Short mmCIF file of C-alpha atoms and ligand atoms in Angstrom, two decimals:
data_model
loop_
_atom_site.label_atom_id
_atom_site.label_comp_id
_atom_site.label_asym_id
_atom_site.label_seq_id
_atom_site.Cartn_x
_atom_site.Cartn_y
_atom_site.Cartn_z
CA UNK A 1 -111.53 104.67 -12.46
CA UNK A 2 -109.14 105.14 -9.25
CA UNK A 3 -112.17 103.54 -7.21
CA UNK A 4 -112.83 100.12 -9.70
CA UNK A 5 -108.88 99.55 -9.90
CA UNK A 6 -108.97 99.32 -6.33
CA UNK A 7 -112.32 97.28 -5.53
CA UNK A 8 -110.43 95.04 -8.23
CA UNK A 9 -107.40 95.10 -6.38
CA UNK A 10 -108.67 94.31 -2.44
CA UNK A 11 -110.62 91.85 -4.39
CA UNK A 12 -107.96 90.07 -5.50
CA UNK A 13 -106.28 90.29 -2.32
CA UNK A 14 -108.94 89.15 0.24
CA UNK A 15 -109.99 86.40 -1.98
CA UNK A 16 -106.84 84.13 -0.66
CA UNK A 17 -107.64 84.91 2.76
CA UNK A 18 -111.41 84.09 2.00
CA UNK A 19 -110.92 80.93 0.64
CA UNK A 20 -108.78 80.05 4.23
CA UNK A 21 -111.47 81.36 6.60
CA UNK A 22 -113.80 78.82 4.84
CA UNK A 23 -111.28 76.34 5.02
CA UNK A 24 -110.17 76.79 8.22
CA UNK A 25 -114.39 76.89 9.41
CA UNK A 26 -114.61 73.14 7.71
CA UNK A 27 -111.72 72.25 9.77
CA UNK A 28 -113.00 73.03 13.00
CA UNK A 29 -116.25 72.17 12.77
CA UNK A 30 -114.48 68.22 11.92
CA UNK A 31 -112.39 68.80 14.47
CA UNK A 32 -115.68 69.77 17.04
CA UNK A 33 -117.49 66.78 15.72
CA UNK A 34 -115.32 64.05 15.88
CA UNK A 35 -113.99 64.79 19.30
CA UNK A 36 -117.69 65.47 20.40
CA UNK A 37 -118.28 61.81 19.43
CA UNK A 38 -115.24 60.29 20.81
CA UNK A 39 -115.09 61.91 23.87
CA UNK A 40 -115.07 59.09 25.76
CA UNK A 41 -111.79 57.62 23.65
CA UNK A 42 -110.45 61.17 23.88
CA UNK A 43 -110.57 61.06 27.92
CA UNK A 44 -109.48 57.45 28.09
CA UNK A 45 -106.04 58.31 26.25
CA UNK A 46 -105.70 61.53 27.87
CA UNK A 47 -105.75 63.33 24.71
CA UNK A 48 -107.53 66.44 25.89
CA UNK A 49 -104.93 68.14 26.27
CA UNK A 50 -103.69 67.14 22.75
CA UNK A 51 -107.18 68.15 20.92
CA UNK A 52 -107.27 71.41 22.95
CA UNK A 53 -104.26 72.45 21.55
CA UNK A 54 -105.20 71.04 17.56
CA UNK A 55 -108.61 73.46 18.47
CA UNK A 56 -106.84 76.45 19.37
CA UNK A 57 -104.48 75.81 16.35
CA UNK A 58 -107.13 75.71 14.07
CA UNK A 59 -109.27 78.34 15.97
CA UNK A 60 -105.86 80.66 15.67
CA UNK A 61 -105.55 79.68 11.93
CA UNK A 62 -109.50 80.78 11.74
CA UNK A 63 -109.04 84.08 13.20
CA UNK A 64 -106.23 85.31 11.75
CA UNK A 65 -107.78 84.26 8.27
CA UNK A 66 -111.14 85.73 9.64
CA UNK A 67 -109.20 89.09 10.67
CA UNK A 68 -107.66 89.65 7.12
CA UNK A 69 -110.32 89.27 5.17
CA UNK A 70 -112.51 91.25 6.98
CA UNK A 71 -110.65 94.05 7.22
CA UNK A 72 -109.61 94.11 3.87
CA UNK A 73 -113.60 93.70 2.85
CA UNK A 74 -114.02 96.40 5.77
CA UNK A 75 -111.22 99.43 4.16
CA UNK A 76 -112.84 99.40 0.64
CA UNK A 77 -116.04 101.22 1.43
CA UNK A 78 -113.82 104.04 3.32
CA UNK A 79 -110.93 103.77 0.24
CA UNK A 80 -113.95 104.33 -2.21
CA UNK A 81 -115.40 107.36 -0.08
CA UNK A 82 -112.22 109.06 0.15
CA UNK A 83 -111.51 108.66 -3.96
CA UNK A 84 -115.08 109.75 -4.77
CA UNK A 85 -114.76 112.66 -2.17
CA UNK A 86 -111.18 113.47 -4.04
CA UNK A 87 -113.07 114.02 -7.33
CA UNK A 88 -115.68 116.44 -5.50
CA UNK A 89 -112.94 118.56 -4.42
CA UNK A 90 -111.30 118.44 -8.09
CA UNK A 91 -114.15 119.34 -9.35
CA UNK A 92 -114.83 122.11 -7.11
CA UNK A 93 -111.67 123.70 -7.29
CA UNK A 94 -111.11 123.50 -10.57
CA UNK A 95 -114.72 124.61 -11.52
CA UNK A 96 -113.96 127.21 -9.13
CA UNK A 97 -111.31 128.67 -11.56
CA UNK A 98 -113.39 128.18 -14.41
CA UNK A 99 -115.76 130.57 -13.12
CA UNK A 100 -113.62 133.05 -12.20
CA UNK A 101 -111.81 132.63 -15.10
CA UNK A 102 -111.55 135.80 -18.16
CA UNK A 103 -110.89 133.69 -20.55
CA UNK A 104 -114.24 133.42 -22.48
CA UNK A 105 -112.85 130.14 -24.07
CA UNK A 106 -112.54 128.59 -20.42
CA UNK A 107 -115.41 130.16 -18.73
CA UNK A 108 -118.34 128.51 -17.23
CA UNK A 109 -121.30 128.88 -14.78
CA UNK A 110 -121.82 127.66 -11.67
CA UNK A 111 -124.84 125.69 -12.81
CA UNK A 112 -121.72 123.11 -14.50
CA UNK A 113 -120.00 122.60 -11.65
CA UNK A 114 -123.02 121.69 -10.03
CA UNK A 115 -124.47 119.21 -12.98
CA UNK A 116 -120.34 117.41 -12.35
CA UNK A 117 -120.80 116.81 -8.78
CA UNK A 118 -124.15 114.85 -9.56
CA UNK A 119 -122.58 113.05 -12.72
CA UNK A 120 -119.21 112.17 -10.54
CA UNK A 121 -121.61 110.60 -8.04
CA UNK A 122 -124.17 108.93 -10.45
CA UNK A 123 -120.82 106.94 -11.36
CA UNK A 124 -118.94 106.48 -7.99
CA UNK A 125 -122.63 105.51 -6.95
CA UNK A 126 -122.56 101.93 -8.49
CA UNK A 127 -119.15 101.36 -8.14
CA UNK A 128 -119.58 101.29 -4.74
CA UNK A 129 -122.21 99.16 -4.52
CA UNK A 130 -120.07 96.42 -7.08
CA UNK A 131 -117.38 96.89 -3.40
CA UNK A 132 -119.86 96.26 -1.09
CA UNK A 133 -121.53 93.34 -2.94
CA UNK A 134 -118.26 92.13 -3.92
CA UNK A 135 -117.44 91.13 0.11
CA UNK A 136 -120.70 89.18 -0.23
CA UNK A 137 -120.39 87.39 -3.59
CA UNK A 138 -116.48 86.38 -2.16
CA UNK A 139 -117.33 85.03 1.04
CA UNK A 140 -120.37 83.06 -0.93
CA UNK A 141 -117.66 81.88 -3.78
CA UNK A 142 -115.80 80.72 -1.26
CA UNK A 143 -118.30 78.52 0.50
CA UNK A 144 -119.43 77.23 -2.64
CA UNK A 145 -116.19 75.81 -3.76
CA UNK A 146 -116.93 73.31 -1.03
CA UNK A 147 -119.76 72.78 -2.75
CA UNK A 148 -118.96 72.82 -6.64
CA UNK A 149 -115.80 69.48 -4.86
CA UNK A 150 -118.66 67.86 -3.23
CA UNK A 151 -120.76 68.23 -7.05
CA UNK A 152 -117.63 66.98 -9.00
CA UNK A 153 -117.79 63.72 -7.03
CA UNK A 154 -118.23 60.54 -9.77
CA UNK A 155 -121.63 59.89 -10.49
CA UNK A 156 -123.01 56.36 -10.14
CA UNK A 157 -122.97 54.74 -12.72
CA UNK A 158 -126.60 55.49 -14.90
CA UNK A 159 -128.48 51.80 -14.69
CA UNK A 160 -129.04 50.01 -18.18
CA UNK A 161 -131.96 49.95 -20.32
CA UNK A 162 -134.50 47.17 -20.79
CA UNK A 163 -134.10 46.42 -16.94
CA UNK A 164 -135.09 43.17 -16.23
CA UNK A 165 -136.60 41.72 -13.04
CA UNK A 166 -136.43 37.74 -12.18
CA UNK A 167 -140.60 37.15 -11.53
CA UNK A 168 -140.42 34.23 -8.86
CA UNK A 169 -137.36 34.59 -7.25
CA UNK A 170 -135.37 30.98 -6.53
CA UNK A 171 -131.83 32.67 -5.38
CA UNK A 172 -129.48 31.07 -7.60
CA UNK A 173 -126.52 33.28 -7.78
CA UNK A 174 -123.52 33.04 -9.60
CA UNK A 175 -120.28 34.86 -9.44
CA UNK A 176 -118.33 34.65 -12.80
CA UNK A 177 -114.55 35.81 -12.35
CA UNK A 178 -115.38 38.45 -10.26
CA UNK A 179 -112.90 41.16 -10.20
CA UNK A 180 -112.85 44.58 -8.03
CA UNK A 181 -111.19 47.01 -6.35
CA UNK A 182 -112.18 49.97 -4.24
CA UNK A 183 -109.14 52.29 -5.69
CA UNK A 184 -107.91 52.15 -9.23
CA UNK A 185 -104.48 49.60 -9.20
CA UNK A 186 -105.85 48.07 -6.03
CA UNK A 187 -107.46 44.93 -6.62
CA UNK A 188 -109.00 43.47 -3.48
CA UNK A 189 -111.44 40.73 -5.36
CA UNK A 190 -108.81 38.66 -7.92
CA UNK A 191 -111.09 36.38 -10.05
CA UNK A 192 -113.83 35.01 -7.67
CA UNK A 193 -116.05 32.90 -8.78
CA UNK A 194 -118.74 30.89 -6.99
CA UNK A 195 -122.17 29.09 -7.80
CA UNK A 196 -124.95 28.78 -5.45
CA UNK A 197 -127.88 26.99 -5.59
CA UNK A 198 -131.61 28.07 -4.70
CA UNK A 199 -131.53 27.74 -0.69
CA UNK A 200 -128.19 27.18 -0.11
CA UNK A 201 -126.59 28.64 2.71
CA UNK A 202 -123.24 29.90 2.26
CA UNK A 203 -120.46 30.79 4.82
CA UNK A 204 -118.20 33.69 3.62
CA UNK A 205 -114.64 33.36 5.96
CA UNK A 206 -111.21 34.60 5.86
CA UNK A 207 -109.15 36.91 7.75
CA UNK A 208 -110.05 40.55 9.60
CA UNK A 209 -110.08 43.16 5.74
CA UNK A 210 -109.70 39.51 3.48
CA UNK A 211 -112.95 41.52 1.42
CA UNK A 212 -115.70 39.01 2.71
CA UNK A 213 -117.83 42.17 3.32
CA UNK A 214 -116.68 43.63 -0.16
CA UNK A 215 -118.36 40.44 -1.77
CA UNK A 216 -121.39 41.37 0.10
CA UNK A 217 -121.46 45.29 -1.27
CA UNK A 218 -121.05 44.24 -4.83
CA UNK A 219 -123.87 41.66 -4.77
CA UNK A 220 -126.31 44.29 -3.43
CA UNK A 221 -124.79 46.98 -5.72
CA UNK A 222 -123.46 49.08 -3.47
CA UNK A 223 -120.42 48.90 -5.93
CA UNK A 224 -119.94 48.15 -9.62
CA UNK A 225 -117.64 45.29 -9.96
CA UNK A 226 -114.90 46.10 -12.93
CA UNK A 227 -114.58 43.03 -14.91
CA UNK A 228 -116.56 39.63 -14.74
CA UNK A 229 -120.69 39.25 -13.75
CA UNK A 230 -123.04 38.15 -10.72
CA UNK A 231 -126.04 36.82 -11.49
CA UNK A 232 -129.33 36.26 -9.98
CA UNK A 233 -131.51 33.76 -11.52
CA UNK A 234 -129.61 34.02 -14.66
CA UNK A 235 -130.21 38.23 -14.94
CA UNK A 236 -127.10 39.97 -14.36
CA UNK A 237 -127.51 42.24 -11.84
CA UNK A 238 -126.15 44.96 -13.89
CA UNK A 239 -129.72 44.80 -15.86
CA UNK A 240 -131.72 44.87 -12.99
CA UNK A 241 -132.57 48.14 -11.43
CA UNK A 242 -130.40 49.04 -7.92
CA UNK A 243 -133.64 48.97 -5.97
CA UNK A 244 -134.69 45.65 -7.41
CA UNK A 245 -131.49 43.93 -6.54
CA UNK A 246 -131.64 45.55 -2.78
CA UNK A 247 -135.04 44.23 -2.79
CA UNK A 248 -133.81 40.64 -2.79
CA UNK A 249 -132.15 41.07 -0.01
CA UNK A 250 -133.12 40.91 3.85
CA UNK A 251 -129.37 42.20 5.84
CA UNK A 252 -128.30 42.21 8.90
CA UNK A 253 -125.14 44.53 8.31
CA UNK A 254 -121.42 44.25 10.69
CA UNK A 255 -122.32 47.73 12.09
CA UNK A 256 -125.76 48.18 13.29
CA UNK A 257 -127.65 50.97 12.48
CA UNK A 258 -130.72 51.83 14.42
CA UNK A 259 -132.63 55.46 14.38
CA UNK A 260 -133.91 57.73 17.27
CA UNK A 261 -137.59 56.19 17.54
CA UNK A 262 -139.21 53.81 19.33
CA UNK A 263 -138.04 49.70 19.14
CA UNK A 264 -141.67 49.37 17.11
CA UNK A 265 -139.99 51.76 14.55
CA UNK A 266 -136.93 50.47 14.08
CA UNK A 267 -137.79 46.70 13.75
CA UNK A 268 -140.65 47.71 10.93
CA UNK A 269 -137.99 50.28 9.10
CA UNK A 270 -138.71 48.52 5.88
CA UNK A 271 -141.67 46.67 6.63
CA UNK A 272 -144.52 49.27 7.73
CA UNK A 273 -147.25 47.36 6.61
CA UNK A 274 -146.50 44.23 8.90
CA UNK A 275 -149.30 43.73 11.61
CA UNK A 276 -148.10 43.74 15.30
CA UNK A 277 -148.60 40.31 15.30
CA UNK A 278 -145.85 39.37 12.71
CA UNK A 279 -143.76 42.02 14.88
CA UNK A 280 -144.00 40.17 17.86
CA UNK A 281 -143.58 36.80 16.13
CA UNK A 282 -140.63 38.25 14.14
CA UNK A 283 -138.81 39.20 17.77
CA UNK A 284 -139.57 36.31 19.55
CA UNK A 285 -137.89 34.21 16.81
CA UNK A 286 -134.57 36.47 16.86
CA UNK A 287 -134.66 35.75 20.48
CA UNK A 288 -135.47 39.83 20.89
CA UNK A 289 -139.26 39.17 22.52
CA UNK A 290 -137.83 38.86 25.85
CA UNK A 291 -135.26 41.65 26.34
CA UNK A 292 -137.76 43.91 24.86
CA UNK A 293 -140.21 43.24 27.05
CA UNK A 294 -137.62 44.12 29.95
CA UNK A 295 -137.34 47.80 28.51
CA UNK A 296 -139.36 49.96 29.99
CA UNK A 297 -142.62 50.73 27.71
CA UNK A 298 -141.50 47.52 25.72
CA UNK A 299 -141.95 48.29 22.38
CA UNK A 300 -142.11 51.72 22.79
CA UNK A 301 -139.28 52.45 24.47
CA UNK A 302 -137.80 55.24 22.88
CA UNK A 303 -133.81 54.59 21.71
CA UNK A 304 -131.15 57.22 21.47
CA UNK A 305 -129.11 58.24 17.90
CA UNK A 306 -127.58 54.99 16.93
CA UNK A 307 -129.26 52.88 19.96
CA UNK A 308 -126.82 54.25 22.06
CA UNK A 309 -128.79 53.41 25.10
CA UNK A 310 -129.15 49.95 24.55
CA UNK A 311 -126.11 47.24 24.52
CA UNK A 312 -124.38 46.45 21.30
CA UNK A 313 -125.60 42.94 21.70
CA UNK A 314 -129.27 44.17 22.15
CA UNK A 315 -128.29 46.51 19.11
CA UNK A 316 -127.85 43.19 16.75
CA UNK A 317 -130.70 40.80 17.75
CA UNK A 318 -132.89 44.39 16.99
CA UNK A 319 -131.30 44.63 13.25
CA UNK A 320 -131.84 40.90 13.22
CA UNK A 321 -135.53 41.41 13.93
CA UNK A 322 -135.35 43.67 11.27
CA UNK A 323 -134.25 41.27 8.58
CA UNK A 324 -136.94 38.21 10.13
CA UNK A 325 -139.60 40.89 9.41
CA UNK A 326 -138.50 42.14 6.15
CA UNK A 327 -139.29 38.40 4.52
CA UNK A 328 -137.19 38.50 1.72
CA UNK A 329 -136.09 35.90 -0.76
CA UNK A 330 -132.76 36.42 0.47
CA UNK A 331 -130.56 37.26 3.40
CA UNK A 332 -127.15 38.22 3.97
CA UNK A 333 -125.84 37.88 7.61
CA UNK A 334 -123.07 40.07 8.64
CA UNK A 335 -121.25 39.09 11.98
CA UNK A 336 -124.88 39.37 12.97
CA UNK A 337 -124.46 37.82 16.31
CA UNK A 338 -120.79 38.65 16.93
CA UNK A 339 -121.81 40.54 19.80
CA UNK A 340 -124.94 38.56 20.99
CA UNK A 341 -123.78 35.81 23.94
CA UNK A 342 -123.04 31.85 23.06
CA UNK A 343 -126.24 30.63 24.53
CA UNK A 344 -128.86 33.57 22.88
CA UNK A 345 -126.65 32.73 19.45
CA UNK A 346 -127.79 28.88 19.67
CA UNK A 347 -131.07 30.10 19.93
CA UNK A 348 -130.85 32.71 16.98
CA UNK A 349 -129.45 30.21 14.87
CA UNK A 350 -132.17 27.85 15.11
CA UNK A 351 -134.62 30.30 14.48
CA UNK A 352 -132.63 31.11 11.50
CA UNK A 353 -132.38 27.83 10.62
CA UNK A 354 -136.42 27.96 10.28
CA UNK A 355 -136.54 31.06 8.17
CA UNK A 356 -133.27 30.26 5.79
CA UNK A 357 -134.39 27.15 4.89
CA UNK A 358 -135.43 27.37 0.71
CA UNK A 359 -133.48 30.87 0.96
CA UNK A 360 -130.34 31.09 -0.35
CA UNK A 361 -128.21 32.71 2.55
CA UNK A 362 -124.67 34.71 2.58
CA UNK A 363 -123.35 34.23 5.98
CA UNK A 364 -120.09 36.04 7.26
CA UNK A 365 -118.96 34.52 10.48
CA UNK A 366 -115.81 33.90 12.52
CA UNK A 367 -117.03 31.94 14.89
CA UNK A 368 -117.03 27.99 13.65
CA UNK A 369 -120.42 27.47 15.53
CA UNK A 370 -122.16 29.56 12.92
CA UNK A 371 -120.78 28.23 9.95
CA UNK A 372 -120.66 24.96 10.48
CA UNK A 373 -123.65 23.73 8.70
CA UNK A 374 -123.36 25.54 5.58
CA UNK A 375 -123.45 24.41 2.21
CA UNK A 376 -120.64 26.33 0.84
CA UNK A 377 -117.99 27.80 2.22
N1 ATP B 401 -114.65 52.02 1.21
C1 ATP B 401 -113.42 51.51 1.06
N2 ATP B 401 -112.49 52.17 0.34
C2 ATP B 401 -111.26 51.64 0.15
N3 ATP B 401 -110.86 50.47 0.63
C3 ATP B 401 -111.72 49.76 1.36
C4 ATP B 401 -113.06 50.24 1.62
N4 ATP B 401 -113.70 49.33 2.37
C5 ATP B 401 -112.83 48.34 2.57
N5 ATP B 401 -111.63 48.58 1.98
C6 ATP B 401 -110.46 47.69 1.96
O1 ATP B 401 -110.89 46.46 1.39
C7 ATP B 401 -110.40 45.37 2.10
C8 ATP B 401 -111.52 44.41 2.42
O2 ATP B 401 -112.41 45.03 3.30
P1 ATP B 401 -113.72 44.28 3.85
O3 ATP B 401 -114.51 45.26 4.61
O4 ATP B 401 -114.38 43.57 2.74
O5 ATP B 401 -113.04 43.22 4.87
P2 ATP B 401 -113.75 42.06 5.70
O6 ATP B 401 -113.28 40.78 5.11
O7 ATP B 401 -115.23 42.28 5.75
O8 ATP B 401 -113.10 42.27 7.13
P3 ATP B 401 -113.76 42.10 8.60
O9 ATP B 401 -113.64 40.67 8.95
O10 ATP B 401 -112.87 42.94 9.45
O11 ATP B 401 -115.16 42.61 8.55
C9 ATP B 401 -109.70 45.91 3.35
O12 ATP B 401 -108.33 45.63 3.23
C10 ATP B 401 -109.97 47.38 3.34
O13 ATP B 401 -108.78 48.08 3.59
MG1 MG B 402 -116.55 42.86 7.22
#
């Protein structure tokens, strides 16, 4: 009984210091990665010294945590040892003067004693093993909390039934008092509301966080909007499926997201099926053709995590060849050539010209060169 209260008790008590270490082990490992990736901002502002000293606080944090725990995981074993070798020597002395008892009432044989010691350690047996599995099951519970926050997370919302799916697709979209925000009280859409005609190109502008790229995430469903519709063709897109509505949709996003593989991969993400032809004609129309050509192994040179070998410019006419590729009724621009030179942009735009003509397009822009054609602004 002596050895459960006190696997109960260290359990209690190490369970804090558990929960910390695994704490303190997220921290660092945030703390590793993000100044991993931003080193180069990190050496620039001279904050070395500065993140050093957040590690080692962290780090400090970790090991005291780390220390605590362990050795309180670490003393139950010997606690338990030295209660269950307490009861042998109980039993042995007081079987001990039993036996030699004269008392025929009290008496007993040796034989008893012996039968005690194996019952005493049949029990302390398994009561042990609940101390030693206990350290495991803690440091696991602990982990898993992590886990059981990241579970809790909102679901998305579960699409509706009879989805429906527009058959030939003309674009005509319509935003009907459109209203959304990404926290609760925080409305960042107030009311919009917007027709656009099959093939129309539209020009989304405003100031740097004005939500131009919010409008973008709810008409692809990367958000449900809280009150008002959007509609495609007349469906609302709340009745077609997610993957239908992305489907629509050829994007070139603001930040550029390219994979560790070879150009060839990145431009058909999306579109394996395409012959090399339609590659090559899809690059030379987003102006891409050329620079590729300069890389060495052309369209199979191999690009870094996030293109990181290749310039942010080169990045974007890339995602652009992406979207020419991809076909779709659709296409959403993104600052796509924000980063692309004046003269190269000229060029992109005219081929753009070619391929949004009878689509409807969402263009975000700041520059007025880009927009300056558009239907709707
Ligand atoms: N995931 C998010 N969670 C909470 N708020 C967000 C989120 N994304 C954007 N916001 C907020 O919504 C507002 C609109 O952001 P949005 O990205 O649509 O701006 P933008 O018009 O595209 O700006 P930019 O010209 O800089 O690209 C911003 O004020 C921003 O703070
Ligand atoms: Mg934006």
């Amino acid at each position: 009984i002596l050895s459960l209260f006190t696997v109960r008790k260290f359990v209690k008590l190490s369970q804090g210091y558990f929960r910390s270490q695994a704490k303190s082990y997220g921290e660092l490992n945030g703390h590793i990665e993000e100044t991993y990736s931003g080193h180069t901002v990190v050496k620039v502002f001279n904050h070395q010294e500065k993140s050093y000293q957040v590690f080692e606080k962290i780090n400090d944090d970790l090991y005291e945590t780390a220390v605590k725990s362990q050795f309180i995981s670490g003393i139950m074993m010997p606690v338990q040892f030295f209660f269950g070798n307490i009861a042998y020597i109980a039993i042995a002395v007081v079987g001990a003067l039993l036996v030699l008892s004269n008392d025929p009432l009290l008496a007993i044989e040796v034989g008893i004693i012996k039968a005690f010691i194996q019952y005493t350690r049949q029990i302390n047996q398994p009561i042990q093993q609940i101390g030693r599995i206990a350290n495991v099951l803690q440091s696991t519970a602990a982990a898993s909390e992590r886990i059981f926050n990241l579970l809790k997370e909102e679901e998305e919302t579960p699409e509706r039934e009879n989805l429906k799916k527009p058959n030939v697709v003309k674009g005509h979209v319509v935003f009907k008092d459109v209203h959304f925000g990404y926290l609760e009280g925080q409305e960042i859409i107030k009311g919009f509301s917007a027709e656009i005609k099959p093939g129309q190109k539209v020009a989304i502008v405003g100031p740097t966080g004005a939500g131009k790229t919010t409008i973008v995430n709810l008409l692809m469903r990367f958000y449900e909007i809280q009150k008002g519709s959007i509609e495609i063709d007349g469906i609302d897109i709340r009745d077609m499926s997610r993957s239908d509505v992305r489907s629509l949709f050829g994007m070139v996003l603001q930040d550029t997201w390219l994979f560790e593989g070879t150009v060839y991969e990145n431009i058909t993400y999306g579109s394996e099926h395409k012959t090399e032809e339609d590659v090559i004609k899809a690059a030379k129309l987003a102006q891409t053709h050329h620079f590729i050509e300069s890389l060495s192994g052309g369209y199979q040179f191999e690009l870094f995590e996030g293109g990181s070998n290749i310039s942010a410019g080169q990045r974007q006419l890339l995602t652009i060849s992406r979207a020419m590729l991809a076909d779709k009724p659709m296409l959403i621009l993104d600052e796509a050539t924000s980063s692309v030179d004046t003269r190269t942009e000229v060029l992109i735009q005219h081929a753009m010209e070619a391929l949004m003509k009878e689509r409807t397009s969402f263009v975000i822009a700041h520059r007025l060169s880009t927009i300056r054609d558009a239907d709707v602004i």
